[in-house]
Short mmCIF file of C-alpha atoms and ligand atoms in Angstrom, two decimals:
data_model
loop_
_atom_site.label_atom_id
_atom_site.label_comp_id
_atom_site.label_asym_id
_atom_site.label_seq_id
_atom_site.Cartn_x
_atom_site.Cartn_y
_atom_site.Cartn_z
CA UNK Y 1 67.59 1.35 9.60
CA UNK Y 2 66.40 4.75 10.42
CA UNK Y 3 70.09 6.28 10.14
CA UNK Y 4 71.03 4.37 7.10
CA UNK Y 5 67.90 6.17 5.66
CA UNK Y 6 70.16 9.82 6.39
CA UNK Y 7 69.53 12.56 8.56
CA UNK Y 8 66.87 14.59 6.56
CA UNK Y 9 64.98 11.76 5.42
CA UNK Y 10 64.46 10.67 9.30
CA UNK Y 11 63.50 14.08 10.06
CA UNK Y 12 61.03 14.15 7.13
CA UNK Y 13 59.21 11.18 8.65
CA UNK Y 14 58.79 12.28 11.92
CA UNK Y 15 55.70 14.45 12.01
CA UNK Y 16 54.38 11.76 9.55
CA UNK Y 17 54.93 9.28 11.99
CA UNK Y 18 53.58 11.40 15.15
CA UNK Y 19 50.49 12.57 13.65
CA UNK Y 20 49.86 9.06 12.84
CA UNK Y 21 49.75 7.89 15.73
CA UNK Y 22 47.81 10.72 17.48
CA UNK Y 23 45.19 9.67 14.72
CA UNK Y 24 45.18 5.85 15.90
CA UNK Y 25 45.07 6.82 19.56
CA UNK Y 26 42.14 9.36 18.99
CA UNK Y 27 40.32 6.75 16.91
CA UNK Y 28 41.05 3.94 19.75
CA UNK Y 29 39.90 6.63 22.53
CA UNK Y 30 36.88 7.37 20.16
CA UNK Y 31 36.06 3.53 19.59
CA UNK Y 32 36.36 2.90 23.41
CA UNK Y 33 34.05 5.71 24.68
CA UNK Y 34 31.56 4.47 21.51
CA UNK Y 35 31.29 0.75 22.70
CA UNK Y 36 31.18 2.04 26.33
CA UNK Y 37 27.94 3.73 25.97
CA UNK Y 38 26.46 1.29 23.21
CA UNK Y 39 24.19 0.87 25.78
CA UNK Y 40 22.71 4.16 25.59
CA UNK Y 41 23.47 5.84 22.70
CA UNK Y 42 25.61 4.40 19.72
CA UNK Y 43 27.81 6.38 16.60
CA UNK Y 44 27.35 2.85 15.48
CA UNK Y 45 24.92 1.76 12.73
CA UNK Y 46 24.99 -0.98 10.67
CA UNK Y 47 23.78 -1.13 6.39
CA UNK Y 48 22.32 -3.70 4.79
CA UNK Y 49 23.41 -5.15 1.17
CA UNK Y 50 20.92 -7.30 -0.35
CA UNK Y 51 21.99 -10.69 -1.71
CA UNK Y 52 20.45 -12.05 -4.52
CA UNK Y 53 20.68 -15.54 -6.93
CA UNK Y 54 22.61 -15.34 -10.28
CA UNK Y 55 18.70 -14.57 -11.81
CA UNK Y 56 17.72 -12.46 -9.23
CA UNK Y 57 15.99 -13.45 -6.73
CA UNK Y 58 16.25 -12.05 -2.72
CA UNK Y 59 18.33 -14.50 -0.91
CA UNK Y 60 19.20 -12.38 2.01
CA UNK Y 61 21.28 -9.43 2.96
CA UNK Y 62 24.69 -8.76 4.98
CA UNK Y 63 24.77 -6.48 7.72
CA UNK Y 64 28.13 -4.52 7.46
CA UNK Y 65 29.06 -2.29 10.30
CA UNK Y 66 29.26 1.82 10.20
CA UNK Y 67 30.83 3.98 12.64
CA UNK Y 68 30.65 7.42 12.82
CA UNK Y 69 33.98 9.54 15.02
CA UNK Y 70 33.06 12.81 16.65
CA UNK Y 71 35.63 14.67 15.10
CA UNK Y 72 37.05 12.63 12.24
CA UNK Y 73 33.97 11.61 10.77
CA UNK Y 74 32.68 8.28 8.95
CA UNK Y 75 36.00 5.72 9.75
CA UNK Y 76 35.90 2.84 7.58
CA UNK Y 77 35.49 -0.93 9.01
CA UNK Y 78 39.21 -1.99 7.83
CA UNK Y 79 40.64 0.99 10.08
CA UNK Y 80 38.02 0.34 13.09
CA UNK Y 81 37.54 -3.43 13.26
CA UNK Y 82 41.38 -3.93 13.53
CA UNK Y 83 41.76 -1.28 16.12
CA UNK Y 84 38.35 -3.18 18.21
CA UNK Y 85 40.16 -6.38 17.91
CA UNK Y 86 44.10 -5.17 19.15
CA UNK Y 87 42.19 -3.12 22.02
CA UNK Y 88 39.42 -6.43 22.85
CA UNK Y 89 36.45 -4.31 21.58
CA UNK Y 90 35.56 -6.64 19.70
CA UNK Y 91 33.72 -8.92 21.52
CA UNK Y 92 31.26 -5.98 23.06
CA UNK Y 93 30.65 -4.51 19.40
CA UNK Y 94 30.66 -8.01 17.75
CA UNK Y 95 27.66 -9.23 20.28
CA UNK Y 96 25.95 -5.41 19.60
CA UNK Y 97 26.28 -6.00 16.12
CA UNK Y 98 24.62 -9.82 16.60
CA UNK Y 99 21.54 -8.25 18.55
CA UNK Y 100 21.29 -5.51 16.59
CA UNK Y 101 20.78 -8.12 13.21
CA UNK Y 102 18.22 -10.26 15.37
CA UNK Y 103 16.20 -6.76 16.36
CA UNK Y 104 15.90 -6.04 12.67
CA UNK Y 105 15.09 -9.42 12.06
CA UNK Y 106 11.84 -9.24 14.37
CA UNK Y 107 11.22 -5.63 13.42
CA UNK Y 108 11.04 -7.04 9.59
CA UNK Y 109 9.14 -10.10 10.52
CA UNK Y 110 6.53 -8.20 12.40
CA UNK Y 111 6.15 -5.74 9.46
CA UNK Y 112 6.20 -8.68 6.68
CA UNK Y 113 9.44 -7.07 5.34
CA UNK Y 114 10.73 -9.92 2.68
CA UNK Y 115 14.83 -9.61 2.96
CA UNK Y 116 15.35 -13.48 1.94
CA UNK Y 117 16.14 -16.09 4.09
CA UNK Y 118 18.92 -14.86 6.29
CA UNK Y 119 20.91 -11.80 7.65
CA UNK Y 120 24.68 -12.36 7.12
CA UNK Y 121 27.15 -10.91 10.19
CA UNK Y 122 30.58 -10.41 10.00
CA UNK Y 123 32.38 -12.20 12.84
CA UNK Y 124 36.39 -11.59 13.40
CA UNK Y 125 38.85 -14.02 14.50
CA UNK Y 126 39.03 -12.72 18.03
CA UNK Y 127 35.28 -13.33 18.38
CA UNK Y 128 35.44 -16.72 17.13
CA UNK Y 129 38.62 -17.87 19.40
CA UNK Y 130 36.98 -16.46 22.75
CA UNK Y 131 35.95 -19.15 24.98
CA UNK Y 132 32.61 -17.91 25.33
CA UNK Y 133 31.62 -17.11 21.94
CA UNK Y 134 29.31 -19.98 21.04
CA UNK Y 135 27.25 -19.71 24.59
CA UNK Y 136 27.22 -15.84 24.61
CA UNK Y 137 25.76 -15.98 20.77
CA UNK Y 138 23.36 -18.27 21.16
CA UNK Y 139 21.68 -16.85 24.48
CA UNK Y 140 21.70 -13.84 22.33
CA UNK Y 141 20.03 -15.34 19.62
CA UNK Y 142 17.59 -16.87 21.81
CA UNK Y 143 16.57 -13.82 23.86
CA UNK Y 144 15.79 -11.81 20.82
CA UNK Y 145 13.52 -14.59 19.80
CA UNK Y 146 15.07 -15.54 16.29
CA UNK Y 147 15.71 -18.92 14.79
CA UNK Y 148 19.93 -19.37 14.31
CA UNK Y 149 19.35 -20.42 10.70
CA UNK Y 150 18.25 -16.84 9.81
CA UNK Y 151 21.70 -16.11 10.59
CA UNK Y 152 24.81 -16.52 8.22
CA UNK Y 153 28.13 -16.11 10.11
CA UNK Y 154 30.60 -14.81 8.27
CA UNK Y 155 34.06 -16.04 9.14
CA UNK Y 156 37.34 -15.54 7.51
CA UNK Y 157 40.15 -17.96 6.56
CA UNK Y 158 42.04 -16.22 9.57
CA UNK Y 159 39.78 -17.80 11.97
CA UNK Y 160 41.59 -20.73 11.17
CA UNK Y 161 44.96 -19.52 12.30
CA UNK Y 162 44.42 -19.67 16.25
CA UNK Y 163 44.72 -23.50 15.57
CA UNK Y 164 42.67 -25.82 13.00
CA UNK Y 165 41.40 -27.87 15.83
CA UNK Y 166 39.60 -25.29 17.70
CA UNK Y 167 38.16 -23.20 15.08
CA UNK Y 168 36.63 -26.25 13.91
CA UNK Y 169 34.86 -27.04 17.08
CA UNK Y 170 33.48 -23.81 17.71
CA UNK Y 171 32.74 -24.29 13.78
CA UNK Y 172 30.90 -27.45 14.74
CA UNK Y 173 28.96 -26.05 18.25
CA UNK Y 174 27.74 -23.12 16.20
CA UNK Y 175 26.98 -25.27 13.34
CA UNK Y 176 25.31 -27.62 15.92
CA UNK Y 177 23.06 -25.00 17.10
CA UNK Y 178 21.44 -24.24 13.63
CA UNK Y 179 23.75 -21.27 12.70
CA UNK Y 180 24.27 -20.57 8.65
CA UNK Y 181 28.19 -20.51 8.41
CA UNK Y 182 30.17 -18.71 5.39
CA UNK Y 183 33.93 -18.48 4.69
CA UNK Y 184 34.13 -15.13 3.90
CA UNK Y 185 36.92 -13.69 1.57
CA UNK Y 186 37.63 -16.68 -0.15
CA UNK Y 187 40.88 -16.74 -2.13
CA UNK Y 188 42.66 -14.30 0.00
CA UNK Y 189 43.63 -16.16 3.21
CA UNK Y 190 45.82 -19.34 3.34
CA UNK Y 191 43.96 -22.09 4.30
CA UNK Y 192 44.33 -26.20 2.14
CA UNK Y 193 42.10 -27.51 0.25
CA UNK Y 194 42.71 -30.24 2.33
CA UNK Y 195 40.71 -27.69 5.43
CA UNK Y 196 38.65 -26.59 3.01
CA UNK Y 197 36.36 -29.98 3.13
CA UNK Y 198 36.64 -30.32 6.64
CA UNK Y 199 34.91 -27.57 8.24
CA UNK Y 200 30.95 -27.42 8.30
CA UNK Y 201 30.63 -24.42 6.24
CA UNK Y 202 27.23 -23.31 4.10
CA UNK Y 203 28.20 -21.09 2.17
CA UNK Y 204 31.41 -20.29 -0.11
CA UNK Y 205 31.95 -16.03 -0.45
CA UNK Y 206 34.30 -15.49 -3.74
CA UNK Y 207 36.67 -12.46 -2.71
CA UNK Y 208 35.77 -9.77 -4.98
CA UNK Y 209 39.41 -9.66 -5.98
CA UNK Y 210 38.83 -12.57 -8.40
CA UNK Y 211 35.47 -10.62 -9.70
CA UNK Y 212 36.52 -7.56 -10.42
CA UNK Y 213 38.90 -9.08 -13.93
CA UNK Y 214 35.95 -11.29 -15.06
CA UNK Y 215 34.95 -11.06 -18.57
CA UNK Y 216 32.66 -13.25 -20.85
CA UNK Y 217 35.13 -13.47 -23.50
CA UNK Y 218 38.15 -14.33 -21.24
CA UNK Y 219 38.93 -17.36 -19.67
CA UNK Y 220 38.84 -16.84 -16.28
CA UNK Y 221 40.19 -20.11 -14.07
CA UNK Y 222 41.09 -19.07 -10.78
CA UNK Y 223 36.94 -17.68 -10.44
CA UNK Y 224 35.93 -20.97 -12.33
CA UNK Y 225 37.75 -22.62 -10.03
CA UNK Y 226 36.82 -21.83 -6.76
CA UNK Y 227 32.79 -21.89 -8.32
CA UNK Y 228 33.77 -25.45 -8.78
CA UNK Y 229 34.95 -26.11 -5.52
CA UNK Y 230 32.22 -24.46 -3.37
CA UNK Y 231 29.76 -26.77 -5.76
CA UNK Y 232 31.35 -30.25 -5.00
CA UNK Y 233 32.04 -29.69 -1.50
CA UNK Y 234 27.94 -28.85 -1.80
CA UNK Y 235 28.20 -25.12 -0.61
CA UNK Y 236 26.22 -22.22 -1.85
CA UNK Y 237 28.63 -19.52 -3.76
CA UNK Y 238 28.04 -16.22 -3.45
CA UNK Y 239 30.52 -13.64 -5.64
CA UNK Y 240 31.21 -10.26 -3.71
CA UNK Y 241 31.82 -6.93 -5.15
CA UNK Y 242 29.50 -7.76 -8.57
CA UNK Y 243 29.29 -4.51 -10.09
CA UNK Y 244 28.84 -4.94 -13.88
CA UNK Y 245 26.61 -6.92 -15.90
CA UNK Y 246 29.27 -8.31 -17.52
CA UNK Y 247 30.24 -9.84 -14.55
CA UNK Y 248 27.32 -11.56 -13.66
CA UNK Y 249 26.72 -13.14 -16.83
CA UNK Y 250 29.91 -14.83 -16.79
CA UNK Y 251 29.25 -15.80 -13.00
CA UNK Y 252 26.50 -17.19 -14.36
CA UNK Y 253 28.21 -19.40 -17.02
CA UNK Y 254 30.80 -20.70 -14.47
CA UNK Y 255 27.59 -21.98 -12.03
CA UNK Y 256 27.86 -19.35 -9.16
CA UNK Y 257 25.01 -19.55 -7.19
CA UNK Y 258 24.80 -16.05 -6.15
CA UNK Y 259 26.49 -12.27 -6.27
CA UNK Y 260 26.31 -9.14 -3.86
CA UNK Y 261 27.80 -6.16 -5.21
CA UNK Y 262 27.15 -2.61 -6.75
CA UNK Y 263 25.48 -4.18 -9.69
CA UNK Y 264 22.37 -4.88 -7.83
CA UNK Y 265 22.59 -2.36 -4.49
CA UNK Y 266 25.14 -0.71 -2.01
CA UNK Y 267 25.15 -1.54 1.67
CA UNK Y 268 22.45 0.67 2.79
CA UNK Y 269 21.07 1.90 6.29
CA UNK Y 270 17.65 -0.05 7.60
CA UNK Y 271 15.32 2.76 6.26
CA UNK Y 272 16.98 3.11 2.74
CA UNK Y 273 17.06 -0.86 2.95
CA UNK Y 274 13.19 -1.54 3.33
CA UNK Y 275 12.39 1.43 0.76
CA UNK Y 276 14.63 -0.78 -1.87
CA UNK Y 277 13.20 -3.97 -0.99
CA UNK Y 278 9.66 -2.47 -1.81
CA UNK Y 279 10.04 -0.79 -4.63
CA UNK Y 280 11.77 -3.89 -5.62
CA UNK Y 281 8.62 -5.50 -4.58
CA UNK Y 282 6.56 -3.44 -6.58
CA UNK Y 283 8.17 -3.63 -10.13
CA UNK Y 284 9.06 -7.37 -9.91
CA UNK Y 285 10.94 -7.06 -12.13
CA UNK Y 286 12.76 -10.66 -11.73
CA UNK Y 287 9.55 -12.54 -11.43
CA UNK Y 288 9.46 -14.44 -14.81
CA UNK Y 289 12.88 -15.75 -14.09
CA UNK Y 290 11.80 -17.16 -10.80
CA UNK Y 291 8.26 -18.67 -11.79
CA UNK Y 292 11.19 -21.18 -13.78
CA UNK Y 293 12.73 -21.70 -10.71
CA UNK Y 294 16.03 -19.58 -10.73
P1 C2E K 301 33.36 -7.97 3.76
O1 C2E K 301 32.61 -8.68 4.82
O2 C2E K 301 34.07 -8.79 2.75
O3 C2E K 301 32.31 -6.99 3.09
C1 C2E K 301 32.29 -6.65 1.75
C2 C2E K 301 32.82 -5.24 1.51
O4 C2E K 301 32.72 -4.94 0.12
C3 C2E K 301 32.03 -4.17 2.23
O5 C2E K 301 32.95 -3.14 2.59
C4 C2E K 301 31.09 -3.65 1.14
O6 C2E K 301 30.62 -2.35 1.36
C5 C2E K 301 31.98 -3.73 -0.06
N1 C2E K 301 31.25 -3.88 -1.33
C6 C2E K 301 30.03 -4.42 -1.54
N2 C2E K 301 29.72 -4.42 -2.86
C7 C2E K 301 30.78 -3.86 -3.50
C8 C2E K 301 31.06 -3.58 -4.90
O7 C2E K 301 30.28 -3.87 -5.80
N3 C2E K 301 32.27 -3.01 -5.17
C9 C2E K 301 33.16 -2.68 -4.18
N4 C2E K 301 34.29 -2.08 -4.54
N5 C2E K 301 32.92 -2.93 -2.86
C10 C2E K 301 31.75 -3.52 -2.54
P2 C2E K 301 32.88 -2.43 4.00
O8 C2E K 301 31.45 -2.22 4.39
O9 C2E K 301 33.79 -1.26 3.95
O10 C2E K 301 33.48 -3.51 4.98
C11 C2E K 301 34.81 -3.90 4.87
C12 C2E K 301 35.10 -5.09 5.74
O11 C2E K 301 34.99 -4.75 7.13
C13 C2E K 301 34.13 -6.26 5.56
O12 C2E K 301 34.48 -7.00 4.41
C14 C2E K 301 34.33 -7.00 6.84
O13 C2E K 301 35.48 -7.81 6.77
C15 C2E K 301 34.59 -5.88 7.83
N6 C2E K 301 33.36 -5.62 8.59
C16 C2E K 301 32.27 -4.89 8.26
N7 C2E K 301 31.34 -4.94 9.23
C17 C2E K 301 31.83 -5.77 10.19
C18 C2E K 301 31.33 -6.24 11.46
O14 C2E K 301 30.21 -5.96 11.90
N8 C2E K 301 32.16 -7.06 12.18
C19 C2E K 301 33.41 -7.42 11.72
N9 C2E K 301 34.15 -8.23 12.50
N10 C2E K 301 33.89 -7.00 10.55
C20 C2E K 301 33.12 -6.19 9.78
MG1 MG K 302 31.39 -10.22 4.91
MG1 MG K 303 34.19 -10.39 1.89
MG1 MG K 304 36.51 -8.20 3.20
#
């Protein structure tokens, strides 16, 4: 295919090409030596983005992961995570990321930091299909003293892919041990309805894809739709990427239990976190809506 393409345009690709892939194997050299010495000192760091019901009030936050190269800089997590999952990363920076949630947890606790309910982590495919996922995360979970249904695990519909069967048992064990479980996504990925019902999930994330059109004057199905579904299979919805006003109010309308997004904060790092959750403290400004039970 390369030929058919002619001579200069194969020659014009080239360096493209090669300093592409010096950039991937820097990045999976950088990502290696990182996880390495997470041990002792990490370029990781994760940021917290509060989650909140449709009229405001704290239901919890997601911890999304940051990583931080050497020489290239901030790398984003859908350039990283693929790399730590094609390389078997993964599993080391998954658990780090899984302890690092629980140490916050306890650090908040102890300081009577109100974040909501539960910490959301992002778990990948990989993590979910290793045999030793379920034991490894709950000894984790365990050791750092915190209770598994502070923690929402946030799977995608890809996790269904290495097999229906399995993912739903490791669905169940986790389930089983008191773990909050979330599709993640939602929309994007290919699993059935049919699926849909079967596995023990909590919580129903709309892909932010299907928020970003939404409008209070236009009808908006697909959205409505999948509110609707999370509702009678008796999960809670959460809308990602809310970043207008707009937006919530019609989440609102179509019964969307609760949003994440821009609108109300950005994923921010632990210090920046707490400072927003107590100035958000101190203006209560939602308060009215929740003494009618929002
Ligand atoms: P996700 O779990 O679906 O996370 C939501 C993404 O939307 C985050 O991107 C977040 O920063 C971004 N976001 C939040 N509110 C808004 C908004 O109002 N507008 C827009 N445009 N974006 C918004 P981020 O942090 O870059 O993470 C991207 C993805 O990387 C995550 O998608 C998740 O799949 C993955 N990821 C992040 N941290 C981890 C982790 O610790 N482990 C694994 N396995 N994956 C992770
Ligand atoms: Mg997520
Ligand atoms: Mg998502
Ligand atoms: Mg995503």
């Amino acid at each position: 295919r390369a030929k058919a393409a002619g001579r200069n345009a194969v020659r014009l690709f080239e360096p493209e090409m090669q300093s592409v892939a010096d950039e991937r194997l820097e990045l999976e050299r950088g990502l290696r030596a990182a996880v390495e010495s997470l041990g002792s000192e990490t370029s990781f760091q994760l940021h917290f983005q509060p989650q909140v019901s449709i009229r405001g009030r704290l239901l919890g936050a997601e911890a999304l992961l940051r990583w931080r190269h050497p020489t290239l800089g901030d790398v984003a997590p859908d350039v990283f995570i693929p790399i730590a999952e094609e390389t078997g990363l993964i599993h080391a920076l998954g658990a780090w990321v899984i302890g690092e949630a629980c140490a916050r947890i306890r650090e908040w606790d102890a300081h009577r930091v109100d974040f909501g309910e539960h910490l959301a982590v992002n778990v990948s495919p990989w993590q979910l299909a290793h045999p030793d996922f379920v034991d490894r995360t709950e000894k984790l979970v365990r050791e750092a003293g915190v209770q598994p249904g502070r923690i929402t695990l946030e799977l995608t519909e890809s996790a269904l892919l290495q097999g229906f069967e399995a993912a739903l048992q490791t669905m169940y064990a986790l389930a089983g041990i008191g773990f909050r479980l979330a599709l993640d996504d939602f929309g994007t990925g290919y699993s059935s309805l049919s699926y849909l019902s079967q596995l023990p999930l909590h919580e129903l994330k709309i892909d932010r894809s299907f928020i970003c059109g939404l409008r209070p004057e236009a009808h908006s199905p697909l959205a409505s739709f999948i509110v609707d579904v999370g509702r009678r299979l008796g999960m809670t919805t959460i809308a990602e990427g809310v970043e207008s006003e707009s937006q919530r109010a019609t989440l609102d309308t179509l019964g969307c239990d609760g949003l994440q997004g821009y609108l109300i904060c950005p994923p921010l790092p632990a210090g920046a976190f707490v400072a927003w959750l107590e100035q958000r403290e101190n203006t209560r400004h939602p308060a009215r809506a929740d003494e009618r039970g929002a």
